Structure formats: structure tokens, C-alpha cells
Short mmCIF file of C-alpha atoms in Angstrom, two decimals:
data_model
loop_
_atom_site.label_atom_id
_atom_site.label_comp_id
_atom_site.label_asym_id
_atom_site.label_seq_id
_atom_site.Cartn_x
_atom_site.Cartn_y
_atom_site.Cartn_z
CA UNK Y 1397 23.54 -23.13 -15.67
CA UNK Y 1398 19.72 -23.15 -14.98
CA UNK Y 1399 19.17 -22.13 -18.34
CA UNK Y 1400 20.76 -25.48 -19.65
CA UNK Y 1401 18.30 -27.81 -17.21
CA UNK Y 1402 15.57 -25.93 -18.36
CA UNK Y 1403 16.16 -26.70 -21.93
CA UNK Y 1404 17.32 -30.48 -21.77
CA UNK Y 1405 13.76 -33.40 -21.70
CA UNK Y 1406 14.02 -35.95 -19.02
CA UNK Y 1407 12.90 -39.81 -20.97
CA UNK Y 1408 10.54 -39.73 -17.22
CA UNK Y 1409 8.74 -37.04 -16.32
CA UNK Y 1410 5.25 -37.58 -14.21
CA UNK Y 1411 2.43 -38.20 -16.26
CA UNK Y 1412 0.32 -34.92 -16.28
CA UNK Y 1413 3.53 -32.47 -17.21
CA UNK Y 1414 4.22 -35.21 -20.11
CA UNK Y 1415 0.93 -34.69 -21.11
CA UNK Y 1416 0.51 -31.08 -20.83
CA UNK Y 1417 3.40 -31.05 -22.71
CA UNK Y 1418 2.24 -33.05 -25.91
CA UNK Y 1419 -1.30 -30.92 -25.09
CA UNK Y 1420 0.65 -27.76 -25.50
CA UNK Y 1421 2.79 -28.32 -28.52
CA UNK Y 1422 -0.21 -29.40 -30.87
CA UNK Y 1423 -1.49 -26.11 -30.02
CA UNK Y 1424 0.02 -22.82 -31.97
CA UNK Y 1425 -1.99 -20.74 -29.29
CA UNK Y 1426 -0.19 -22.18 -26.23
CA UNK Y 1427 3.34 -20.47 -27.52
CA UNK Y 1428 3.76 -17.53 -25.23
CA UNK Y 1429 4.86 -14.67 -27.91
CA UNK Y 1430 6.89 -12.87 -25.20
CA UNK Y 1431 9.73 -15.97 -26.04
CA UNK Y 1432 7.24 -19.05 -23.55
CA UNK Y 1433 7.30 -19.67 -19.63
CA UNK Y 1434 10.29 -20.57 -18.32
CA UNK Y 1435 11.85 -22.35 -20.89
CA UNK Y 1436 11.48 -20.44 -24.25
CA UNK Y 1437 9.23 -23.59 -25.53
CA UNK Y 1438 5.58 -25.04 -25.44
CA UNK Y 1439 6.10 -27.83 -22.74
CA UNK Y 1440 7.71 -26.18 -20.24
CA UNK Y 1441 6.22 -28.01 -17.50
CA UNK Y 1442 8.81 -31.03 -19.09
CA UNK Y 1443 11.62 -28.73 -18.47
CA UNK Y 1444 10.34 -27.52 -15.74
CA UNK Y 1445 10.45 -31.38 -14.29
CA UNK Y 1446 13.61 -31.68 -15.16
CA UNK Y 1447 14.64 -28.70 -13.17
CA UNK Y 1448 12.75 -30.55 -10.33
CA UNK Y 1449 14.35 -33.35 -10.76
CA UNK Y 1450 17.69 -32.05 -10.77
CA UNK Y 1451 17.09 -30.28 -7.50
CA UNK Y 1452 15.24 -32.55 -5.81
CA UNK Y 1453 18.94 -34.56 -4.50
CA UNK Y 1454 17.06 -36.67 -1.69
CA UNK Y 1455 14.89 -37.86 -4.36
CA UNK Y 1456 11.69 -37.60 -1.91
CA UNK Y 1457 9.18 -35.81 -3.82
CA UNK Y 1458 9.78 -32.57 -2.45
CA UNK Y 1459 12.00 -29.52 -2.47
CA UNK Y 1460 13.25 -28.13 1.19
CA UNK Y 1461 15.77 -25.72 2.11
CA UNK Y 1462 18.29 -28.38 1.91
CA UNK Y 1463 17.21 -29.84 -1.48
CA UNK Y 1464 17.59 -25.76 -2.71
CA UNK Y 1465 20.64 -25.16 -0.96
CA UNK Y 1466 22.10 -28.19 -2.84
CA UNK Y 1467 20.59 -28.51 -5.74
CA UNK Y 1468 21.69 -24.90 -7.18
CA UNK Y 1469 24.93 -24.78 -5.49
CA UNK Y 1470 25.70 -27.90 -7.77
CA UNK Y 1471 24.31 -25.38 -10.69
CA UNK Y 1472 27.11 -23.13 -9.33
CA UNK Y 1473 23.73 -20.75 -8.23
CA UNK Y 1474 24.63 -20.08 -4.50
CA UNK Y 1475 21.74 -18.28 -2.18
CA UNK Y 1476 21.68 -17.63 1.59
CA UNK Y 1477 19.81 -19.47 3.69
CA UNK Y 1478 17.29 -16.60 4.46
CA UNK Y 1479 17.27 -17.00 0.38
CA UNK Y 1480 16.08 -20.06 0.41
CA UNK Y 1481 13.40 -20.02 3.12
CA UNK Y 1482 11.82 -16.89 1.40
CA UNK Y 1483 11.01 -19.27 -2.48
CA UNK Y 1484 9.94 -21.79 0.14
CA UNK Y 1485 7.77 -20.47 2.10
CA UNK Y 1486 6.37 -17.95 -1.20
CA UNK Y 1487 5.64 -21.26 -3.08
CA UNK Y 1488 4.38 -23.38 0.01
CA UNK Y 1489 0.56 -23.62 -0.15
CA UNK Y 1490 0.17 -26.67 1.87
CA UNK Y 1491 2.49 -26.15 5.01
CA UNK Y 1492 5.01 -29.02 4.58
CA UNK Y 1493 7.79 -26.83 4.73
CA UNK Y 1494 8.61 -27.86 1.17
CA UNK Y 1495 7.59 -28.02 -2.54
CA UNK Y 1496 5.59 -30.47 -4.22
CA UNK Y 1497 5.96 -30.48 -7.86
CA UNK Y 1498 2.99 -28.37 -8.25
CA UNK Y 1499 3.90 -25.43 -5.98
CA UNK Y 1500 7.12 -25.26 -7.97
CA UNK Y 1501 5.53 -24.68 -10.79
CA UNK Y 1502 3.31 -22.02 -9.26
CA UNK Y 1503 5.81 -20.27 -7.72
CA UNK Y 1504 7.88 -20.51 -10.76
CA UNK Y 1505 5.01 -18.80 -13.20
CA UNK Y 1506 4.34 -15.96 -10.87
CA UNK Y 1507 7.61 -15.07 -10.53
CA UNK Y 1508 8.40 -15.07 -14.16
CA UNK Y 1509 6.10 -13.17 -14.38
CA UNK Y 1510 6.82 -10.62 -11.97
CA UNK Y 1511 10.46 -10.84 -13.42
CA UNK Y 1512 8.90 -9.80 -17.14
CA UNK Y 1513 7.23 -6.48 -15.30
CA UNK Y 1514 10.58 -5.08 -14.55
CA UNK Y 1515 12.44 -6.13 -17.02
CA UNK Y 1516 9.93 -4.50 -19.73
CA UNK Y 1517 9.85 -1.42 -17.87
CA UNK Y 1518 13.65 -1.53 -17.28
CA UNK Y 1519 13.41 -1.82 -21.09
CA UNK Y 1520 13.51 1.99 -21.95
CA UNK Y 1521 14.29 1.52 -25.56
CA UNK Y 1522 12.08 -1.39 -25.80
CA UNK Y 1523 14.22 -3.58 -28.02
CA UNK Y 1524 14.27 -6.45 -25.90
CA UNK Y 1525 17.44 -5.74 -24.32
CA UNK Y 1526 18.76 -4.02 -21.11
CA UNK Y 1527 21.90 -2.21 -22.31
CA UNK Y 1528 24.25 0.55 -18.83
CA UNK Y 1529 22.25 3.71 -20.19
CA UNK Y 1530 18.44 2.06 -19.24
CA UNK Y 1531 20.37 0.65 -16.11
CA UNK Y 1532 21.72 4.39 -15.18
CA UNK Y 1533 18.09 5.84 -15.64
CA UNK Y 1534 15.83 3.47 -13.58
CA UNK Y 1535 18.23 3.98 -10.79
CA UNK Y 1536 18.18 7.15 -11.00
CA UNK Y 1537 13.84 7.21 -11.21
CA UNK Y 1538 14.51 5.19 -8.41
CA UNK Y 1539 15.96 8.27 -6.48
CA UNK Y 1540 20.05 6.77 -6.99
CA UNK Y 1541 22.37 7.52 -9.00
CA UNK Y 1542 25.20 5.80 -10.75
CA UNK Y 1543 28.04 5.82 -12.70
CA UNK Y 1544 28.48 4.12 -16.44
CA UNK Y 1545 31.05 1.71 -14.59
CA UNK Y 1546 28.63 0.67 -12.30
CA UNK Y 1547 26.03 -0.06 -13.88
CA UNK Y 1548 28.69 -2.22 -16.33
CA UNK Y 1549 29.48 -3.85 -13.56
CA UNK Y 1550 25.82 -4.66 -13.21
CA UNK Y 1551 25.65 -6.10 -16.11
CA UNK Y 1552 28.36 -8.53 -16.57
CA UNK Y 1553 27.29 -10.19 -13.55
CA UNK Y 1554 23.79 -11.02 -15.75
CA UNK Y 1555 25.44 -10.99 -19.46
CA UNK Y 1556 26.18 -14.48 -20.42
CA UNK Y 1557 27.96 -13.91 -23.64
CA UNK Y 1558 29.94 -10.69 -23.55
CA UNK Y 1559 27.38 -8.46 -25.49
CA UNK Y 1560 27.14 -5.88 -22.87
CA UNK Y 1561 23.59 -6.17 -23.09
CA UNK Y 1562 20.78 -8.71 -21.20
CA UNK Y 1563 18.57 -10.24 -22.97
CA UNK Y 1564 15.07 -11.17 -21.24
CA UNK Y 1565 16.45 -15.17 -21.31
CA UNK Y 1566 19.59 -14.10 -19.47
CA UNK Y 1567 17.85 -12.15 -16.56
CA UNK Y 1568 14.83 -14.79 -16.21
CA UNK Y 1569 18.52 -17.17 -16.17
CA UNK Y 1570 19.92 -14.90 -13.31
CA UNK Y 1571 16.31 -13.94 -11.39
CA UNK Y 1572 15.13 -17.19 -11.49
CA UNK Y 1573 15.91 -18.84 -8.44
CA UNK Y 1574 16.00 -15.94 -6.43
CA UNK Y 1575 13.54 -14.05 -3.96
CA UNK Y 1576 12.06 -11.11 -4.94
CA UNK Y 1577 8.38 -10.81 -3.50
CA UNK Y 1578 7.99 -7.21 -4.40
CA UNK Y 1579 9.75 -5.30 -7.08
CA UNK Y 1580 10.62 -2.21 -6.01
CA UNK Y 1581 8.94 -0.47 -9.58
CA UNK Y 1582 5.02 -2.12 -8.70
CA UNK Y 1583 5.76 -0.45 -5.11
CA UNK Y 1584 6.41 3.04 -6.25
CA UNK Y 1585 3.46 2.53 -9.41
CA UNK Y 1586 1.00 1.52 -6.66
CA UNK Y 1587 2.14 4.09 -4.06
CA UNK Y 1588 -1.47 4.79 -1.99
CA UNK Y 1589 -1.69 6.25 1.35
CA UNK Y 1590 0.11 8.64 0.66
CA UNK Y 1591 -1.29 10.43 -2.57
CA UNK Y 1592 -4.94 9.28 -1.70
CA UNK Y 1593 -6.16 11.62 1.58
CA UNK Y 1594 -9.29 11.80 2.16
CA UNK Y 1595 -9.26 13.21 5.77
CA UNK Y 1596 -8.47 10.56 7.44
CA UNK Y 1597 -5.86 9.35 9.92
CA UNK Y 1598 -6.28 5.07 9.95
CA UNK Y 1599 -4.34 4.61 6.95
CA UNK Y 1600 -1.37 2.40 6.54
CA UNK Y 1601 1.66 4.37 6.19
CA UNK Y 1602 3.53 4.17 2.44
CA UNK Y 1603 6.57 1.30 1.73
CA UNK Y 1604 9.44 3.30 0.37
CA UNK Y 1605 12.50 1.57 -1.32
CA UNK Y 1606 16.39 1.30 0.02
CA UNK Y 1607 17.23 3.47 -2.41
CA UNK Y 1608 14.83 5.66 -1.15
CA UNK Y 1609 15.46 5.76 2.25
CA UNK Y 1610 19.57 6.27 2.08
CA UNK Y 1611 18.88 8.66 -0.47
CA UNK Y 1612 16.60 10.59 0.90
CA UNK Y 1613 14.17 10.50 -1.43
CA UNK Y 1614 11.31 9.57 1.43
CA UNK Y 1615 10.95 13.16 3.07
CA UNK Y 1616 10.39 14.79 -0.40
CA UNK Y 1617 7.59 12.23 -0.70
CA UNK Y 1618 6.43 13.32 2.95
CA UNK Y 1619 5.80 16.59 1.84
CA UNK Y 1620 4.91 16.16 -1.69
CA UNK Y 1621 2.35 14.00 0.33
CA UNK Y 1622 1.89 16.73 2.84
CA UNK Y 1623 0.96 18.68 0.70
CA UNK Y 1624 -1.07 17.73 -1.62
CA UNK Y 1625 -3.57 16.45 2.18
CA UNK Y 1626 -3.23 20.08 3.13
CA UNK Y 1627 -5.11 20.91 -0.46
CA UNK Y 1628 -7.37 18.17 -0.72
CA UNK Y 1629 -9.00 18.92 2.71
CA UNK Y 1630 -8.98 22.37 2.45
CA UNK Y 1631 -10.38 21.85 -0.47
CA UNK Y 1632 -13.35 19.69 0.86
CA UNK Y 1633 -13.48 21.53 4.42
CA UNK Y 1634 -17.36 22.05 4.16
CA UNK Y 1635 -18.13 18.62 3.73
CA UNK Y 1636 -15.93 17.25 5.92
CA UNK Y 1637 -17.67 20.12 8.50
CA UNK Y 1638 -21.52 18.97 6.65
CA UNK Y 1639 -20.26 15.36 8.08
CA UNK Y 1640 -19.52 16.46 12.32
CA UNK Y 1641 -22.83 18.36 12.02
CA UNK Y 1642 -24.39 14.96 10.79
CA UNK Y 1643 -22.63 12.85 12.92
CA UNK Y 1644 -23.13 15.05 16.56
CA UNK Y 1645 -26.70 16.66 15.76
CA UNK Y 1646 -28.67 14.38 13.85
CA UNK Y 1647 -30.94 13.05 14.74
CA UNK Y 1648 -34.65 10.58 14.24
CA UNK Y 1649 -36.59 13.58 16.14
CA UNK Y 1650 -33.54 16.51 13.71
CA UNK Y 1651 -33.11 15.02 10.61
CA UNK Y 1652 -30.56 17.08 9.07
CA UNK Y 1653 -30.04 17.39 5.32
CA UNK Y 1654 -27.58 17.88 3.12
CA UNK Y 1655 -28.97 20.53 1.88
CA UNK Y 1656 -30.10 22.20 4.95
CA UNK Y 1657 -26.36 21.47 6.71
CA UNK Y 1658 -25.89 24.23 4.94
CA UNK Y 1659 -27.93 26.58 4.74
CA UNK Y 1660 -27.43 26.34 8.47
CA UNK Y 1661 -24.17 26.97 9.22
CA UNK Y 1662 -23.89 29.98 6.09
CA UNK Y 1663 -27.59 31.03 8.07
CA UNK Y 1664 -25.44 30.62 11.51
CA UNK Y 1665 -21.92 32.38 10.02
CA UNK Y 1666 -21.49 33.09 6.37
CA UNK Y 1667 -19.42 31.21 3.89
CA UNK Y 1668 -16.62 31.53 6.13
CA UNK Y 1669 -17.91 29.47 8.49
CA UNK Y 1670 -18.15 26.27 6.33
CA UNK Y 1671 -13.87 26.03 6.68
CA UNK Y 1672 -14.39 25.83 10.82
CA UNK Y 1673 -11.75 23.79 11.64
CA UNK Y 1674 -10.17 22.90 8.66
CA UNK Y 1675 -6.61 25.00 9.75
CA UNK Y 1676 -6.19 22.30 12.28
CA UNK Y 1677 -6.80 19.18 10.22
CA UNK Y 1678 -3.80 20.86 8.15
CA UNK Y 1679 -1.94 21.64 10.67
CA UNK Y 1680 -1.76 18.42 12.20
CA UNK Y 1681 -1.07 16.47 8.55
CA UNK Y 1682 2.92 17.22 9.26
CA UNK Y 1683 3.34 15.76 12.59
CA UNK Y 1684 1.27 13.21 11.91
CA UNK Y 1685 3.36 12.24 9.67
CA UNK Y 1686 6.52 12.53 10.40
CA UNK Y 1687 5.73 10.28 13.85
CA UNK Y 1688 3.75 7.74 11.84
CA UNK Y 1689 6.23 7.33 9.31
CA UNK Y 1690 8.86 7.66 12.11
CA UNK Y 1691 6.83 4.66 14.53
CA UNK Y 1692 6.26 2.63 10.61
CA UNK Y 1693 10.45 2.08 9.75
CA UNK Y 1694 10.99 1.26 13.37
CA UNK Y 1695 8.18 -1.11 13.66
CA UNK Y 1696 9.36 -2.61 9.68
CA UNK Y 1697 12.02 -4.11 11.78
CA UNK Y 1698 10.37 -6.05 14.71
CA UNK Y 1699 7.61 -7.51 12.33
CA UNK Y 1700 9.65 -8.03 8.81
CA UNK Y 1701 13.43 -8.69 10.46
CA UNK Y 1702 15.36 -7.61 7.26
CA UNK Y 1703 13.05 -8.04 4.49
CA UNK Y 1704 12.81 -4.71 2.58
CA UNK Y 1705 9.21 -4.61 2.05
CA UNK Y 1706 6.13 -6.68 3.86
CA UNK Y 1707 3.76 -9.11 3.62
CA UNK Y 1708 0.13 -7.32 3.40
CA UNK Y 1709 -0.88 -8.85 7.29
CA UNK Y 1710 2.68 -7.32 8.87
CA UNK Y 1711 2.43 -4.30 6.96
CA UNK Y 1712 -1.41 -4.21 8.82
CA UNK Y 1713 0.20 -4.95 12.36
CA UNK Y 1714 3.44 -2.56 11.88
CA UNK Y 1715 0.85 0.84 10.27
CA UNK Y 1716 -1.50 -0.13 12.75
CA UNK Y 1717 0.40 -0.01 16.11
CA UNK Y 1718 2.47 3.13 13.97
CA UNK Y 1719 -0.95 4.30 13.33
CA UNK Y 1720 -1.82 3.84 16.85
CA UNK Y 1721 1.94 5.99 18.28
CA UNK Y 1722 1.14 8.25 15.78
CA UNK Y 1723 -3.24 8.96 16.96
CA UNK Y 1724 -1.66 8.88 20.73
CA UNK Y 1725 0.66 12.33 20.16
CA UNK Y 1726 -1.84 14.12 17.98
CA UNK Y 1727 -4.72 13.39 19.88
CA UNK Y 1728 -5.62 16.47 21.45
CA UNK Y 1729 -5.28 18.10 17.82
CA UNK Y 1730 -7.91 15.82 16.62
CA UNK Y 1731 -10.50 17.17 19.97
CA UNK Y 1732 -9.56 20.87 18.69
CA UNK Y 1733 -10.54 20.28 15.30
CA UNK Y 1734 -13.72 18.12 16.47
CA UNK Y 1735 -14.56 21.67 19.07
CA UNK Y 1736 -13.85 24.08 15.67
CA UNK Y 1737 -15.96 22.79 13.56
CA UNK Y 1738 -18.69 22.64 15.93
CA UNK Y 1739 -18.52 26.34 17.53
CA UNK Y 1740 -20.53 28.99 16.74
CA UNK Y 1741 -20.20 32.29 16.10
CA UNK Y 1742 -17.59 34.24 18.79
CA UNK Y 1743 -17.62 31.38 21.11
CA UNK Y 1744 -13.60 30.78 20.50
CA UNK Y 1745 -11.40 33.38 18.89
CA UNK Y 1746 -8.76 30.85 18.04
CA UNK Y 1747 -7.51 27.60 18.92
CA UNK Y 1748 -5.43 28.44 21.38
CA UNK Y 1749 -8.71 30.30 23.31
CA UNK Y 1750 -10.99 27.18 22.64
CA UNK Y 1751 -7.50 24.70 24.11
CA UNK Y 1752 -7.50 27.26 26.78
CA UNK Y 1753 -10.84 26.97 27.40
CA UNK Y 1754 -10.97 23.56 27.43
CA UNK Y 1755 -8.79 22.98 29.96
CA UNK Y 1756 -9.85 25.64 32.29
CA UNK Y 1757 -13.47 24.11 32.36
CA UNK Y 1758 -12.74 19.94 31.97
CA UNK Y 1759 -9.38 19.79 32.15
CA UNK Y 1760 -6.53 17.46 30.58
CA UNK Y 1761 -8.75 14.62 30.28
CA UNK Y 1762 -11.29 16.59 27.95
CA UNK Y 1763 -8.37 16.03 25.39
CA UNK Y 1764 -8.64 12.65 25.23
CA UNK Y 1765 -12.64 11.86 25.13
CA UNK Y 1766 -12.90 9.67 22.68
CA UNK Y 1767 -9.93 7.84 22.27
CA UNK Y 1768 -10.60 4.74 22.65
CA UNK Y 1769 -13.03 4.31 19.87
CA UNK Y 1770 -10.58 6.21 17.63
CA UNK Y 1771 -8.02 3.25 18.63
CA UNK Y 1772 -10.03 0.87 17.95
CA UNK Y 1773 -11.38 2.25 14.16
CA UNK Y 1774 -7.83 1.67 12.68
CA UNK Y 1775 -7.70 -1.73 12.94
CA UNK Y 1776 -11.16 -2.02 10.56
CA UNK Y 1777 -9.73 0.64 8.81
CA UNK Y 1778 -5.97 0.41 8.05
CA UNK Y 1779 -7.09 -3.74 7.39
CA UNK Y 1780 -9.99 -3.00 5.07
CA UNK Y 1781 -8.74 -0.89 2.75
CA UNK Y 1782 -4.86 -2.41 2.64
CA UNK Y 1783 -6.59 -5.56 1.99
CA UNK Y 1784 -9.39 -3.73 -1.16
CA UNK Y 1785 -6.56 -2.03 -2.56
CA UNK Y 1786 -3.85 -5.14 -2.49
CA UNK Y 1787 -6.30 -7.68 -3.88
CA UNK Y 1788 -7.56 -4.53 -6.31
CA UNK Y 1789 -4.02 -3.77 -8.06
CA UNK Y 1790 -3.01 -7.91 -7.74
CA UNK Y 1791 -6.29 -8.60 -10.22
CA UNK Y 1792 -5.21 -6.03 -12.22
CA UNK Y 1793 -1.70 -6.94 -12.46
CA UNK Y 1794 -3.00 -10.41 -13.00
CA UNK Y 1795 -5.07 -9.81 -16.08
CA UNK Y 1796 -3.60 -6.53 -18.02
CA UNK Y 1797 -0.38 -6.16 -16.97
CA UNK Y 1798 1.53 -7.65 -19.58
CA UNK Y 1799 4.12 -4.79 -21.01
CA UNK Y 1800 3.97 -2.75 -17.99
CA UNK Y 1801 3.69 -2.36 -14.27
CA UNK Y 1802 2.41 1.47 -14.61
CA UNK Y 1803 -1.92 1.10 -14.16
CA UNK Y 1804 -2.44 4.29 -14.64
CA UNK Y 1805 -3.90 7.33 -13.33
CA UNK Y 1806 -8.01 5.85 -13.57
CA UNK Y 1807 -7.27 2.65 -12.50
CA UNK Y 1808 -5.65 4.03 -9.29
CA UNK Y 1809 -7.87 6.21 -8.78
CA UNK Y 1810 -10.32 3.72 -8.89
CA UNK Y 1811 -8.39 1.43 -6.62
CA UNK Y 1812 -7.83 3.98 -4.44
CA UNK Y 1813 -11.52 4.73 -4.08
CA UNK Y 1814 -12.81 2.22 -3.60
CA UNK Y 1815 -10.34 0.95 -0.74
CA UNK Y 1816 -10.69 3.83 0.77
CA UNK Y 1817 -14.83 4.05 0.96
CA UNK Y 1818 -14.56 -0.17 1.82
CA UNK Y 1819 -12.44 1.34 4.85
CA UNK Y 1820 -14.69 4.24 5.63
CA UNK Y 1821 -17.38 2.35 5.81
CA UNK Y 1822 -16.34 -0.62 8.63
CA UNK Y 1823 -14.87 1.89 10.64
CA UNK Y 1824 -18.01 4.39 10.54
CA UNK Y 1825 -19.57 3.54 13.46
CA UNK Y 1826 -16.19 3.82 15.96
CA UNK Y 1827 -15.56 7.80 14.22
CA UNK Y 1828 -19.74 8.78 15.01
CA UNK Y 1829 -19.39 8.37 18.51
CA UNK Y 1830 -15.48 9.18 18.50
CA UNK Y 1831 -17.35 12.09 17.63
CA UNK Y 1832 -19.93 12.87 19.32
CA UNK Y 1833 -17.62 11.76 22.72
CA UNK Y 1834 -15.14 14.35 22.06
CA UNK Y 1835 -18.36 17.02 21.27
CA UNK Y 1836 -19.95 16.23 24.51
CA UNK Y 1837 -19.54 19.16 26.72
CA UNK Y 1838 -20.32 21.76 23.38
CA UNK Y 1839 -23.31 20.07 23.83
CA UNK Y 1840 -25.43 22.34 26.34
CA UNK Y 1841 -27.07 19.62 28.83
CA UNK Y 1842 -25.40 16.63 27.56
CA UNK Y 1843 -24.48 13.35 30.39
CA UNK Y 1844 -20.84 12.21 30.68
CA UNK Y 1845 -21.05 8.88 28.64
CA UNK Y 1846 -18.94 5.77 28.36
CA UNK Y 1847 -18.16 4.33 24.77
CA UNK Y 1848 -20.56 1.17 25.33
CA UNK Y 1849 -23.52 3.05 27.05
CA UNK Y 1850 -23.47 5.94 24.05
CA UNK Y 1851 -23.48 2.44 21.16
CA UNK Y 1852 -26.26 1.51 23.75
CA UNK Y 1853 -28.31 5.30 23.66
CA UNK Y 1854 -27.61 5.67 19.61
CA UNK Y 1855 -28.62 1.62 18.62
CA UNK Y 1856 -31.39 1.84 21.33
CA UNK Y 1857 -33.40 5.66 20.35
CA UNK Y 1858 -32.04 5.62 16.36
CA UNK Y 1859 -31.05 2.26 15.51
CA UNK Y 1860 -29.28 0.87 13.93
CA UNK Y 1861 -28.73 3.95 10.57
CA UNK Y 1862 -27.85 6.47 13.56
CA UNK Y 1863 -24.84 4.88 13.64
CA UNK Y 1864 -24.01 6.11 10.07
CA UNK Y 1865 -24.73 9.91 10.60
CA UNK Y 1866 -23.08 11.47 8.75
CA UNK Y 1867 -22.53 9.00 5.88
CA UNK Y 1868 -23.70 10.44 2.68
CA UNK Y 1869 -21.31 13.90 2.67
CA UNK Y 1870 -18.57 11.71 4.03
CA UNK Y 1871 -18.38 9.62 1.06
CA UNK Y 1872 -19.27 12.98 -1.42
CA UNK Y 1873 -15.70 13.88 -0.54
CA UNK Y 1874 -13.83 10.40 -1.29
CA UNK Y 1875 -13.65 11.03 -5.03
CA UNK Y 1876 -12.56 15.10 -5.33
CA UNK Y 1877 -10.44 14.04 -2.65
CA UNK Y 1878 -8.44 11.56 -4.30
CA UNK Y 1879 -8.17 13.19 -7.71
CA UNK Y 1880 -7.53 16.89 -6.27
CA UNK Y 1881 -4.25 14.88 -3.60
CA UNK Y 1882 -3.92 12.65 -7.04
CA UNK Y 1883 -2.82 15.61 -8.87
CA UNK Y 1884 -1.67 17.79 -6.37
CA UNK Y 1885 1.27 15.45 -5.26
CA UNK Y 1886 2.44 14.58 -8.72
CA UNK Y 1887 3.53 17.77 -9.04
CA UNK Y 1888 4.75 18.55 -6.02
CA UNK Y 1889 7.13 15.15 -6.63
CA UNK Y 1890 7.83 17.34 -10.03
CA UNK Y 1891 8.98 20.64 -8.07
CA UNK Y 1892 10.56 18.93 -5.73
CA UNK Y 1893 12.56 16.90 -8.00
CA UNK Y 1894 11.19 13.54 -7.41
CA UNK Y 1895 11.39 11.40 -10.33
CA UNK Y 1896 7.78 11.03 -12.07
CA UNK Y 1897 7.61 8.28 -14.31
#
């Protein structure tokens, strides 16, 4: 077993491993209060060297897939070739197809940290052991109901001393060389794009665990997310309409400010006019979310093969493609939303009247004005939003996640707000050009322009600042939108019977 190898000293460890073991043994502070790294003692590098030597069957100083297959087989651990490839890929920093000792140590340390987080989260009683009831409760939280007999069967696969409970050492030894890449626990705590709705349509869809997909919990999350988005967009609709007006009408000669913009809207159409365009903005949440989710699930299978969860660059590719498909399907509603937000009192009697008049005067092509900059905007928004959120998440987990993967509400809100803000900042010029192209026919005397000519025109007449017209109200709505959508999302989850942690 792995535990017996980890706790066996060897006569000839590498100099750096021996030095680390010697120095750490003399320092009480180096002993991990939770039981020690990997084997439970201060000279863990020495013991890792022992395991490394056992697995390095051809004695070439590196662990390839074949080494791991043979070495783990000798220890009674059998992994598929795909699982072994994931282990090597996860730890192979220099991309030479194998793990040297340092890469092996780093892989196990990172992997053990994830395992410890999961163990602590499963240990509901906080007594250092996992029993059948705790397994049943944890799986219920994931949306899976199992019997006590099934839970005991899971326990027996890891229980080495017959106590029908699993301690940390048994849990670690069983999972240590098993390629758990993304713990479902952490995914559930750190759900992002469904929770944090800021009115943008460029976010990457959520990851759902296999259990959530099999039990139908995913649609409840989508419904909760849709409801949260509807409430948050309605609450921040005046800021959103002001942003559209500033994007289209503000210029050097017409320097529209926030107070002046609100005054102008109320004077022209009363307080009710602040919500123009919000109805269709809410209506398009449901079809867009459904199409994006279905497309994402299909693309995931192509991008990530049989993986349950995707790496960040795979999520970006799959999410961007899914977003492009969803946006292409509902894009006419985007144009209608812009036209409705810009309309004057009495111009249209409703959404259908607006659609009929656009079709009669401008033809079908009008419903796809601004389509190109909108599609191009998906990549910088989704990419930076994902990258910033994952960076902040990993930084928090590495520094603060000792006993739980749960970051708490304020950390989630801060991470979601910062990542969304960075994503919007990167894609805003494309969003502004898209909105102006959508609004062209609603501006009297406005000539037909292409995306590139509109960019040049804005830079020539207004400078680089002109590409960020309306940015202030756009950023003003981020914090309230994120906060409102989170609160509504959590309450809707309870109503729909989705377990909250």
C-alpha cells in the first residue's frame, strides 16, 4: 500500500531530500498540525523519495505513464491509462512527458491540499472521521440520494482497519495517486456566472457535476439563476438605459452626465421611462440560458473528452462557442432591447410593434446590426472574466482554505464583482460600437457605417475616451446587480429544493 511506502526510509535519498528532512526534523514548526504532509511526519520529502524510487521502475529519474502503471500495480493500485496520463499532465511543468522528483513532490502537495479540503467538508461532525451518515448527507448536498447500505459499501472500499469509518490517513492513501482535478465540492461553492448576473450576455456557463446533471438539479440552478437575473436587471434597469443613451448620444458637443441623463429621461417620459427596454432584457434570459447550457454541454464533450470538468482554457473555448451560438439565436432580441431603450414616448406601442416597424422600414438585416462586434466581444469578456475569477479563487484557496473550501458570501461577491468589472472593461469598446450600430436607424440622418469605419470615426472625433462613453453607469450597476442576484439566487434555490451549504 502507498502508506507503507511513504513511511519507509531509504539509505540513499537525494541530497536535497535528505537536507530538507534533516532541517525540518529539528524544527517543531515544520510539523503539520493536521497530521503532517503526505505521511504524517516532518521528513516527508525523504518518504516521498522512497515512493518515487518505488514507482521509478526503469530507474531513469522520471515517472512516465508506464512507470506509474507498473509501480502502482506492484503496490496494489490499478489506474486506467487515461487516469495516469492526467496525473503526468497535471504535474509535468517542463512538458517532457514525465515527472522528475520535484514535479512529483509539487503534484502530490497540490493534490493533497485538494483532498484535505474535501475530507474536511465531508467530515460534518468535525471529529476527524467520515462515517456512512456523513457520506449520505454530502451526496444529498450534491443532489444524489443513496441508501445507508450503499454508503457503507463506499466506506468499505477505503476502510483498512474495519471500523466502518475513514480517517484522514485512509482517505489520503486511497486517493493520493488518483487524478482528482476539480473537486465537485469546490465547484459547488465557487459557482460564478449563474449567480453573478450584471446584465451582460457574454459569460461562460456554469460547470455542473455529473450528479447534478443526472438528477436534474441543473435545471433548478438555471431557473434560480434566471430568476435572480430578472430581479437584478429590473432593479438596475435605469442605469442600464442611461448607459445605452450615453453610448449612442453622448459626444464632445453633447457631454451627457449621469444626473443630466436621468433628468432628461424623466422629463421626456416620466419615471416609468427609466425602465424602457427592460421587459425584453428580462424575456431573453430564459432562451439564452437554455441554448447556452445545451450548447456548452455538447461542446464540452468535444473539447474535454470524458473529463467531468474542464481546464480554464477549455472552459474558455467551450464557453465562447456556446455563447456565440446562444447570441446568434437571440440576437434580434438584443437589437429590439436597444431600440426600445432609445425610443421616444409614443414611438412604439410595444415590442411587437417595434419589431414590425423595423422589419417594414429596414428589412431582416436590421435585426443583425452590430452582430460582428458583439461576437468579437465574447472572447475578451469571457476570457478575462474567467481568468481573473479563477486567479482570485486559487489565491484564496491556497492562502486561506485550511478547513473548508467555502469562501463565504463576501469573498464570492468580491471575486465576482472584480472579475466581471475587468471583463467589461476589456470588451466595452466593442459593446459601444455594437450598440451604435444597432441604433443607427433610430438616429435621424445617421449614415450606414461599418464596424471598422465606426471605430475610426469615434477615435477621430472623440478620441480614445469616446470608446468608453457610458462606462460610469455601467460600473455603477455592477455591485448592486451582483449583490441582488446573489441574494435572490440563494432564496430561489431554497424554494426550488436545491440544498444550500
